[in-house]
Amino acid sequence: MKDKVKLDAGNSPDFFSVKPKGRGVRRLNNVPLIGAIGIISFALIGITYTFMLRQQSNNIAREEKQLLFVDETPVPVRPKGDDYVQAKLPEILPLVSTNPTETQKLIEKDLEQKQIDKALDEENEVQKRLLTRIIERRLAKMEAALDSEPMVSFTINSRIKDQTQMQNEDPQKTMLENLLGRSGVASNASFNGDGGRDPNMQAQKIAFLSQSPEAEVYLKNTRQEAIQASFEIKAGTIIPGVMISGVNSDLPGQIIAQVRESVYDSATGQNVLIPMGARLIGTYDSQVSTGQKRVLIAWSRVIYPDGSSLSLGNMPGSDQSGYAGFNDKVNNHYLKIFGNALMLSVISGASQMSQKTHKIGNEDSKLATTKETLAEELGRQWGEVGIEMTRKNLGIQPTIIIRPGYNFNVMVTKDIILPAWQGHPMAALPY
């Protein structure tokens, strides 16, 4: 037996070896489980509360319907025959106090009430008399004003003065102010969807052509001699310029430019009156209408290199071809507009799909569960908010951009008398 037992050191058991740990075993974390239980409990409470409210509203509606169909009080049936006699109702006698003290008090109260009524009537009569006197005085003043001649002559003189002032006004300035004012009105009307306004402003164009004065054989104004012919810039002269700053019609602002060529007098063309390099200060119209591609520009000042300045009085700017306004780049925001329209259609469709109805017979009735009710309310609210936001984003006016370096001309609308430019005073100093 001893010979059969084989003792091998490699096969002997190891009593000090560590048992291997289990593989693939994980502990369950309690935090997500508790959170899930809380969320489910909250949802159940909300569903229960909603169901109770709906049940209560249905009960109230049933009670109201039952009240609507309640029969009126039945009329007592009169028996057949002529022997029927209607029962007489007891007569209600007025209550008369048998106490002499109370009777005296009632009489005194009646007398006091009569005195109060009498005093009120007297006050009303006094007020009526005062009103009558005031009306009579006003009528007398109106009659005196109608009969007086100085007031009529003053009115006629004021009308004549107004007409002369309108004739002496500069037509170019008036036209520029009208253009600056009308562009904003057209833009607001077109983007707000006002059907009463013409987006192309055809009525304004017809009015512009028909505003010419009545035809006359001779002009009232005669030829005027130049005050200083060799130092004048006449109306119709152009001042060449180049943009230093840019224009973005989204917001109003000031713009800066520079005279790119010297301007000489209109009579001889020998005296430099506005030198090259002078700064131009102006503004632009930020109210843009639908389809507009040009922005209106008005120049207000010229600043000379020596620091002196000249007010231009909002003379209009034009491009090199003579067209009013500047035209460079236009952004119509088509991507935003059509993207918002697509989003509006998607939101409207989703909102309609969330409102489910079931048909029973020939009538439509909403037999919705609690989940469907919550989904319908959520879809309706989201639909209203989305539609409102997208409608606001549809009213986007075009953006006109004028980049720096744009060449233009300033149209001179009035005669300007200027001294000849002698150069910068610091240029003659030795360095």
C-alpha positions as a Python dict, from the first residue, in 0.01 Angstrom:
ca = {
    (1, 'M'): (0, 0, 0),
    (2, 'K'): (282, 231, 84),
    (3, 'D'): (437, 167, -256),
    (4, 'K'): (116, 281, -436),
    (5, 'V'): (104, 619, -267),
    (6, 'K'): (298, 873, -469),
    (7, 'L'): (401, 1181, -289),
    (8, 'D'): (461, 1466, -527),
    (9, 'A'): (545, 1817, -412),
    (10, 'G'): (375, 1972, -718),
    (11, 'N'): (46, 1791, -646),
    (12, 'S'): (35, 1866, -275),
    (13, 'P'): (-246, 2105, -163),
    (14, 'D'): (-156, 2460, -68),
    (15, 'F'): (-329, 2552, 257),
    (16, 'F'): (-211, 2914, 244),
    (17, 'S'): (-342, 2999, -104),
    (18, 'V'): (-612, 3271, -143),
    (19, 'K'): (-942, 3168, -292),
    (20, 'P'): (-1021, 3348, -622),
    (21, 'K'): (-1290, 3615, -610),
    (22, 'G'): (-1611, 3575, -799),
    (23, 'R'): (-1615, 3719, -1148),
    (24, 'G'): (-1908, 3910, -1312),
    (25, 'V'): (-2078, 3995, -982),
    (26, 'R'): (-2180, 4359, -921),
    (27, 'R'): (-2360, 4525, -637),
    (28, 'L'): (-2682, 4715, -698),
    (29, 'N'): (-2659, 5089, -631),
    (30, 'N'): (-2960, 5213, -430),
    (31, 'V'): (-2950, 5579, -547),
    (32, 'P'): (-3091, 5525, -900),
    (33, 'L'): (-3353, 5289, -759),
    (34, 'I'): (-3470, 5549, -507),
    (35, 'G'): (-3473, 5819, -777),
    (36, 'A'): (-3679, 5602, -1012),
    (37, 'I'): (-3928, 5524, -734),
    (38, 'G'): (-3961, 5897, -656),
    (39, 'I'): (-4020, 5990, -1021),
    (40, 'I'): (-4281, 5717, -1064),
    (41, 'S'): (-4456, 5827, -742),
    (42, 'F'): (-4461, 6191, -858),
    (43, 'A'): (-4604, 6089, -1195),
    (44, 'L'): (-4875, 5876, -1031),
    (45, 'I'): (-4972, 6163, -801),
    (46, 'G'): (-4996, 6403, -1097),
    (47, 'I'): (-5203, 6158, -1300),
    (48, 'T'): (-5437, 6094, -1005),
    (49, 'Y'): (-5482, 6467, -942),
    (50, 'T'): (-5556, 6535, -1309),
    (51, 'F'): (-5806, 6250, -1321),
    (52, 'M'): (-5985, 6383, -1011),
    (53, 'L'): (-6008, 6734, -1157),
    (54, 'R'): (-6148, 6601, -1485),
    (55, 'Q'): (-6400, 6384, -1299),
    (56, 'Q'): (-6509, 6681, -1091),
    (57, 'S'): (-6553, 6902, -1400),
    (58, 'N'): (-6760, 6628, -1569),
    (59, 'N'): (-6987, 6602, -1261),
    (60, 'I'): (-7041, 6979, -1261),
    (61, 'A'): (-7127, 6972, -1632),
    (62, 'R'): (-7383, 6694, -1577),
    (63, 'E'): (-7547, 6889, -1292),
    (64, 'E'): (-7572, 7201, -1511),
    (65, 'K'): (-7737, 7001, -1791),
    (66, 'Q'): (-7988, 6855, -1544),
    (67, 'L'): (-8072, 7203, -1415),
    (68, 'L'): (-8133, 7326, -1770),
    (69, 'F'): (-8405, 7062, -1829),
    (70, 'V'): (-8597, 7103, -1501),
    (71, 'D'): (-8968, 7135, -1566),
    (72, 'E'): (-9155, 7443, -1457),
    (73, 'T'): (-9392, 7440, -1164),
    (74, 'P'): (-9714, 7268, -1271),
    (75, 'V'): (-10021, 7485, -1299),
    (76, 'P'): (-10306, 7365, -1079),
    (77, 'V'): (-10576, 7194, -1282),
    (78, 'R'): (-10919, 7354, -1268),
    (79, 'P'): (-11196, 7098, -1228),
    (80, 'K'): (-11463, 7075, -1493),
    (81, 'G'): (-11796, 7243, -1441),
    (82, 'D'): (-11935, 7586, -1366),
    (83, 'D'): (-11955, 7538, -989),
    (84, 'Y'): (-11583, 7607, -939),
    (85, 'V'): (-11518, 7915, -726),
    (86, 'Q'): (-11161, 8044, -690),
    (87, 'A'): (-11045, 8092, -336),
    (88, 'K'): (-10997, 8454, -235),
    (89, 'L'): (-10654, 8556, -117),
    (90, 'P'): (-10635, 8738, 215),
    (91, 'E'): (-10601, 9113, 177),
    (92, 'I'): (-10278, 9261, 301),
    (93, 'L'): (-10355, 9571, 502),
    (94, 'P'): (-10095, 9846, 546),
    (95, 'L'): (-9933, 9851, 883),
    (96, 'V'): (-10042, 10152, 1080),
    (97, 'S'): (-9879, 10222, 1407),
    (98, 'T'): (-10117, 10274, 1692),
    (99, 'N'): (-9846, 10451, 1895),
    (100, 'P'): (-9887, 10835, 1865),
    (101, 'T'): (-9514, 10891, 1929),
    (102, 'E'): (-9409, 10685, 1629),
    (103, 'T'): (-9671, 10857, 1414),
    (104, 'Q'): (-9527, 11197, 1509),
    (105, 'K'): (-9175, 11082, 1417),
    (106, 'L'): (-9291, 10966, 1076),
    (107, 'I'): (-9457, 11302, 1012),
    (108, 'E'): (-9139, 11489, 1114),
    (109, 'K'): (-8925, 11275, 882),
    (110, 'D'): (-9165, 11342, 598),
    (111, 'L'): (-9138, 11718, 656),
    (112, 'E'): (-8757, 11704, 668),
    (113, 'Q'): (-8747, 11511, 339),
    (114, 'K'): (-8973, 11771, 177),
    (115, 'Q'): (-8746, 12054, 296),
    (116, 'I'): (-8438, 11875, 157),
    (117, 'D'): (-8609, 11823, -179),
    (118, 'K'): (-8706, 12189, -190),
    (119, 'A'): (-8348, 12301, -120),
    (120, 'L'): (-8216, 12073, -395),
    (121, 'D'): (-8468, 12212, -641),
    (122, 'E'): (-8358, 12568, -558),
    (123, 'E'): (-7990, 12476, -614),
    (124, 'N'): (-8075, 12319, -948),
    (125, 'E'): (-8257, 12634, -1054),
    (126, 'V'): (-7955, 12849, -962),
    (127, 'Q'): (-7721, 12623, -1161),
    (128, 'K'): (-7951, 12633, -1462),
    (129, 'R'): (-7953, 13015, -1453),
    (130, 'L'): (-7571, 13029, -1436),
    (131, 'L'): (-7538, 12791, -1730),
    (132, 'T'): (-7783, 12997, -1931),
    (133, 'R'): (-7583, 13316, -1864),
    (134, 'I'): (-7254, 13149, -1965),
    (135, 'I'): (-7403, 13018, -2289),
    (136, 'E'): (-7548, 13360, -2372),
    (137, 'R'): (-7209, 13530, -2314),
    (138, 'R'): (-7029, 13280, -2537),
    (139, 'L'): (-7283, 13325, -2813),
    (140, 'A'): (-7243, 13702, -2790),
    (141, 'K'): (-6864, 13672, -2819),
    (142, 'M'): (-6894, 13444, -3120),
    (143, 'E'): (-7131, 13687, -3294),
    (144, 'A'): (-6894, 13976, -3222),
    (145, 'A'): (-6599, 13778, -3361),
    (146, 'L'): (-6790, 13699, -3679),
    (147, 'D'): (-6887, 14063, -3729),
    (148, 'S'): (-6535, 14200, -3673),
    (149, 'E'): (-6321, 14271, -3987),
    (150, 'P'): (-5963, 14273, -3837),
    (151, 'M'): (-5981, 13903, -3756),
    (152, 'V'): (-6072, 13820, -4114),
    (153, 'S'): (-5789, 14028, -4256),
    (154, 'F'): (-5543, 13873, -4013),
    (155, 'T'): (-5649, 13526, -4124),
    (156, 'I'): (-5606, 13619, -4489),
    (157, 'N'): (-5263, 13771, -4422),
    (158, 'S'): (-5151, 13462, -4234),
    (159, 'R'): (-5260, 13241, -4524),
    (160, 'I'): (-5068, 13461, -4770),
    (161, 'K'): (-4757, 13439, -4550),
    (162, 'D'): (-4785, 13062, -4533),
    (163, 'Q'): (-4812, 13041, -4912),
    (164, 'T'): (-4507, 13264, -4962),
    (165, 'Q'): (-4307, 13057, -4713),
    (166, 'M'): (-4398, 12739, -4899),
    (167, 'Q'): (-4286, 12896, -5227),
    (168, 'N'): (-3954, 13013, -5079),
    (169, 'E'): (-3869, 12675, -4931),
    (170, 'D'): (-3596, 12473, -5097),
    (171, 'P'): (-3765, 12202, -5310),
    (172, 'Q'): (-3462, 11973, -5289),
    (173, 'K'): (-3461, 11982, -4908),
    (174, 'T'): (-3836, 11923, -4895),
    (175, 'M'): (-3806, 11628, -5134),
    (176, 'L'): (-3522, 11476, -4928),
    (177, 'E'): (-3719, 11512, -4604),
    (178, 'N'): (-4024, 11351, -4766),
    (179, 'L'): (-3815, 11062, -4894),
    (180, 'L'): (-3654, 11011, -4553),
    (181, 'G'): (-3995, 11012, -4384),
    (182, 'R'): (-4182, 10794, -4633),
    (183, 'S'): (-3934, 10509, -4644),
    (184, 'G'): (-3996, 10417, -4280),
    (185, 'V'): (-4373, 10423, -4324),
    (186, 'A'): (-4353, 10191, -4619),
    (187, 'S'): (-4125, 9948, -4440),
    (188, 'N'): (-4351, 9922, -4135),
    (189, 'A'): (-4661, 9876, -4351),
    (190, 'S'): (-4505, 9605, -4566),
    (191, 'F'): (-4368, 9401, -4280),
    (192, 'N'): (-4674, 9432, -4059),
    (193, 'G'): (-4895, 9297, -4338),
    (194, 'D'): (-5111, 9608, -4373),
    (195, 'G'): (-5330, 9548, -4673),
    (196, 'G'): (-5443, 9913, -4689),
    (197, 'R'): (-5094, 10035, -4787),
    (198, 'D'): (-4923, 9984, -5119),
    (199, 'P'): (-4580, 9819, -5063),
    (200, 'N'): (-4456, 9967, -5394),
    (201, 'M'): (-4577, 10318, -5294),
    (202, 'Q'): (-4739, 10389, -5631),
    (203, 'A'): (-4967, 10653, -5478),
    (204, 'Q'): (-4667, 10851, -5350),
    (205, 'K'): (-4506, 10839, -5694),
    (206, 'I'): (-4821, 10973, -5859),
    (207, 'A'): (-4845, 11248, -5596),
    (208, 'F'): (-4480, 11340, -5659),
    (209, 'L'): (-4548, 11393, -6030),
    (210, 'S'): (-4870, 11586, -5967),
    (211, 'Q'): (-4726, 11828, -5709),
    (212, 'S'): (-4594, 12072, -5974),
    (213, 'P'): (-4741, 12426, -5951),
    (214, 'E'): (-4992, 12563, -6192),
    (215, 'A'): (-4861, 12645, -6536),
    (216, 'E'): (-4767, 13011, -6587),
    (217, 'V'): (-4631, 13191, -6888),
    (218, 'Y'): (-4349, 13372, -6706),
    (219, 'L'): (-4148, 13279, -6400),
    (220, 'K'): (-4175, 13515, -6105),
    (221, 'N'): (-3800, 13504, -6035),
    (222, 'T'): (-3556, 13681, -6265),
    (223, 'R'): (-3189, 13625, -6336),
    (224, 'Q'): (-2960, 13716, -6048),
    (225, 'E'): (-2598, 13813, -6084),
    (226, 'A'): (-2334, 13623, -5890),
    (227, 'I'): (-2207, 13797, -5579),
    (228, 'Q'): (-1852, 13669, -5624),
    (229, 'A'): (-1838, 13455, -5935),
    (230, 'S'): (-1480, 13339, -5887),
    (231, 'F'): (-1549, 13215, -5533),
    (232, 'E'): (-1884, 13041, -5577),
    (233, 'I'): (-1988, 12677, -5610),
    (234, 'K'): (-2321, 12674, -5790),
    (235, 'A'): (-2606, 12430, -5737),
    (236, 'G'): (-2564, 12122, -5953),
    (237, 'T'): (-2193, 12089, -5886),
    (238, 'I'): (-2075, 11755, -5751),
    (239, 'I'): (-1822, 11698, -5473),
    (240, 'P'): (-1639, 11367, -5535),
    (241, 'G'): (-1588, 11159, -5222),
    (242, 'V'): (-1486, 10817, -5094),
    (243, 'M'): (-1625, 10635, -4791),
    (244, 'I'): (-1402, 10595, -4486),
    (245, 'S'): (-1657, 10430, -4259),
    (246, 'G'): (-1917, 10174, -4361),
    (247, 'V'): (-2297, 10169, -4358),
    (248, 'N'): (-2521, 9900, -4210),
    (249, 'S'): (-2891, 9984, -4237),
    (250, 'D'): (-2989, 9770, -3936),
    (251, 'L'): (-2918, 10068, -3708),
    (252, 'P'): (-2897, 10447, -3770),
    (253, 'G'): (-2568, 10629, -3725),
    (254, 'Q'): (-2313, 10880, -3851),
    (255, 'I'): (-2080, 10819, -4144),
    (256, 'I'): (-1741, 10968, -4239),
    (257, 'A'): (-1602, 11020, -4587),
    (258, 'Q'): (-1324, 11212, -4758),
    (259, 'V'): (-1313, 11441, -5062),
    (260, 'R'): (-1116, 11251, -5326),
    (261, 'E'): (-1078, 11539, -5577),
    (262, 'S'): (-1046, 11913, -5526),
    (263, 'V'): (-1352, 12124, -5610),
    (264, 'Y'): (-1300, 12449, -5807),
    (265, 'D'): (-1525, 12751, -5853),
    (266, 'S'): (-1807, 12712, -6105),
    (267, 'A'): (-1736, 13030, -6307),
    (268, 'T'): (-1363, 13015, -6388),
    (269, 'G'): (-1253, 12675, -6261),
    (270, 'Q'): (-922, 12820, -6135),
    (271, 'N'): (-971, 12869, -5759),
    (272, 'V'): (-972, 12568, -5529),
    (273, 'L'): (-1260, 12612, -5284),
    (274, 'I'): (-1283, 12262, -5130),
    (275, 'P'): (-945, 12083, -5119),
    (276, 'M'): (-883, 11714, -5168),
    (277, 'G'): (-861, 11534, -4832),
    (278, 'A'): (-1133, 11735, -4656),
    (279, 'R'): (-1359, 11526, -4433),
    (280, 'L'): (-1731, 11482, -4498),
    (281, 'I'): (-1974, 11413, -4211),
    (282, 'G'): (-2319, 11275, -4284),
    (283, 'T'): (-2595, 11034, -4187),
    (284, 'Y'): (-2806, 10765, -4353),
    (285, 'D'): (-3166, 10646, -4343),
    (286, 'S'): (-3197, 10312, -4160),
    (287, 'Q'): (-3568, 10262, -4239),
    (288, 'V'): (-3570, 10017, -4529),
    (289, 'S'): (-3882, 9898, -4712),
    (290, 'T'): (-3947, 9565, -4882),
    (291, 'G'): (-3736, 9520, -5195),
    (292, 'Q'): (-3528, 9833, -5132),
    (293, 'K'): (-3169, 9807, -5261),
    (294, 'R'): (-3038, 10161, -5210),
    (295, 'V'): (-2985, 10357, -4889),
    (296, 'L'): (-3046, 10733, -4868),
    (297, 'I'): (-2748, 10944, -4758),
    (298, 'A'): (-2743, 11309, -4641),
    (299, 'W'): (-2418, 11506, -4589),
    (300, 'S'): (-2421, 11781, -4325),
    (301, 'R'): (-2063, 11915, -4284),
    (302, 'V'): (-1725, 11957, -4452),
    (303, 'I'): (-1419, 11981, -4226),
    (304, 'Y'): (-1113, 12139, -4388),
    (305, 'P'): (-757, 12021, -4318),
    (306, 'D'): (-685, 12341, -4118),
    (307, 'G'): (-977, 12271, -3879),
    (308, 'S'): (-1234, 12508, -4030),
    (309, 'S'): (-1572, 12368, -4128),
    (310, 'L'): (-1869, 12435, -4354),
    (311, 'S'): (-2233, 12334, -4300),
    (312, 'L'): (-2387, 12169, -4607),
    (313, 'G'): (-2745, 12149, -4477),
    (314, 'N'): (-2807, 11778, -4550),
    (315, 'M'): (-2715, 11767, -4916),
    (316, 'P'): (-2799, 11431, -5077),
    (317, 'G'): (-2544, 11175, -5186),
    (318, 'S'): (-2553, 10981, -5513),
    (319, 'D'): (-2347, 10718, -5687),
    (320, 'Q'): (-2107, 10792, -5972),
    (321, 'S'): (-2388, 10751, -6227),
    (322, 'G'): (-2601, 11018, -6057),
    (323, 'Y'): (-2863, 10784, -5904),
    (324, 'A'): (-2988, 10889, -5562),
    (325, 'G'): (-2862, 10683, -5271),
    (326, 'F'): (-2585, 10426, -5243),
    (327, 'N'): (-2601, 10066, -5365),
    (328, 'D'): (-2342, 9805, -5268),
    (329, 'K'): (-2454, 9483, -5095),
    (330, 'V'): (-2808, 9379, -4996),
    (331, 'N'): (-2903, 9099, -4757),
    (332, 'N'): (-3273, 9010, -4788),
    (333, 'H'): (-3254, 8739, -4515),
    (334, 'Y'): (-3429, 8484, -4735),
    (335, 'L'): (-3278, 8196, -4537),
    (336, 'K'): (-3417, 8327, -4208),
    (337, 'I'): (-3759, 8409, -4354),
    (338, 'F'): (-3814, 8074, -4528),
    (339, 'G'): (-3656, 7887, -4237),
    (340, 'N'): (-3899, 8052, -3997),
    (341, 'A'): (-4187, 7974, -4234),
    (342, 'L'): (-4082, 7608, -4244),
    (343, 'M'): (-4053, 7601, -3865),
    (344, 'L'): (-4397, 7760, -3837),
    (345, 'S'): (-4551, 7489, -4055),
    (346, 'V'): (-4378, 7212, -3858),
    (347, 'I'): (-4492, 7354, -3524),
    (348, 'S'): (-4848, 7400, -3649),
    (349, 'G'): (-4860, 7043, -3782),
    (350, 'A'): (-4720, 6897, -3460),
    (351, 'S'): (-4970, 7095, -3256),
    (352, 'Q'): (-5259, 6966, -3468),
    (353, 'M'): (-5135, 6608, -3446),
    (354, 'S'): (-5123, 6627, -3066),
    (355, 'Q'): (-5496, 6712, -3052),
    (356, 'K'): (-5651, 6365, -3091),
    (357, 'T'): (-6026, 6312, -3135),
    (358, 'H'): (-6233, 5990, -3152),
    (359, 'K'): (-6553, 5959, -3354),
    (360, 'I'): (-6865, 5799, -3211),
    (361, 'G'): (-7151, 5782, -3461),
    (362, 'N'): (-7184, 6118, -3634),
    (363, 'E'): (-7047, 6333, -3350),
    (364, 'D'): (-6687, 6412, -3253),
    (365, 'S'): (-6614, 6379, -2885),
    (366, 'K'): (-6285, 6390, -2700),
    (367, 'L'): (-6252, 6065, -2511),
    (368, 'A'): (-5895, 6118, -2395),
    (369, 'T'): (-5709, 5942, -2123),
    (370, 'T'): (-5494, 6128, -1873),
    (371, 'K'): (-5177, 6077, -2078),
    (372, 'E'): (-5347, 6202, -2393),
    (373, 'T'): (-5479, 6506, -2206),
    (374, 'L'): (-5132, 6596, -2082),
    (375, 'A'): (-4988, 6546, -2430),
    (376, 'E'): (-5258, 6766, -2585),
    (377, 'E'): (-5203, 7051, -2339),
    (378, 'L'): (-4826, 7030, -2381),
    (379, 'G'): (-4855, 7031, -2760),
    (380, 'R'): (-5097, 7322, -2759),
    (381, 'Q'): (-4878, 7540, -2536),
    (382, 'W'): (-4562, 7463, -2731),
    (383, 'G'): (-4747, 7530, -3055),
    (384, 'E'): (-4867, 7874, -2942),
    (385, 'V'): (-4521, 7979, -2821),
    (386, 'G'): (-4351, 7854, -3137),
    (387, 'I'): (-4600, 8023, -3368),
    (388, 'E'): (-4563, 8356, -3188),
    (389, 'M'): (-4183, 8345, -3202),
    (390, 'T'): (-4167, 8249, -3570),
    (391, 'R'): (-4419, 8518, -3668),
    (392, 'K'): (-4202, 8781, -3501),
    (393, 'N'): (-3897, 8655, -3689),
    (394, 'L'): (-4078, 8682, -4024),
    (395, 'G'): (-4083, 9064, -4010),
    (396, 'I'): (-3716, 9120, -4096),
    (397, 'Q'): (-3630, 9421, -4312),
    (398, 'P'): (-3351, 9392, -4572),
    (399, 'T'): (-3000, 9491, -4464),
    (400, 'I'): (-2811, 9727, -4697),
    (401, 'I'): (-2433, 9735, -4647),
    (402, 'I'): (-2201, 10001, -4794),
    (403, 'R'): (-1838, 9902, -4754),
    (404, 'P'): (-1550, 10146, -4688),
    (405, 'G'): (-1383, 10266, -5009),
    (406, 'Y'): (-1713, 10320, -5194),
    (407, 'N'): (-1684, 10611, -5443),
    (408, 'F'): (-1974, 10857, -5455),
    (409, 'N'): (-2069, 11220, -5526),
    (410, 'V'): (-2231, 11489, -5312),
    (411, 'M'): (-2499, 11680, -5505),
    (412, 'V'): (-2476, 12054, -5427),
    (413, 'T'): (-2832, 12191, -5397),
    (414, 'K'): (-2754, 12554, -5301),
    (415, 'D'): (-2504, 12817, -5412),
    (416, 'I'): (-2203, 12830, -5179),
    (417, 'I'): (-1964, 13126, -5143),
    (418, 'L'): (-1622, 13021, -5011),
    (419, 'P'): (-1278, 13182, -4985),
    (420, 'A'): (-1003, 13035, -5198),
    (421, 'W'): (-807, 12757, -5034),
    (422, 'Q'): (-447, 12870, -4965),
    (423, 'G'): (-319, 12544, -4822),
    (424, 'H'): (-259, 12429, -4465),
    (425, 'P'): (-93, 12703, -4254),
    (426, 'M'): (152, 12452, -4104),
    (427, 'A'): (270, 12332, -4447),
    (428, 'A'): (496, 12640, -4503),
    (429, 'L'): (690, 12596, -4177),
    (430, 'P'): (1045, 12453, -4213),
    (431, 'Y'): (1117, 12120, -4046),
}
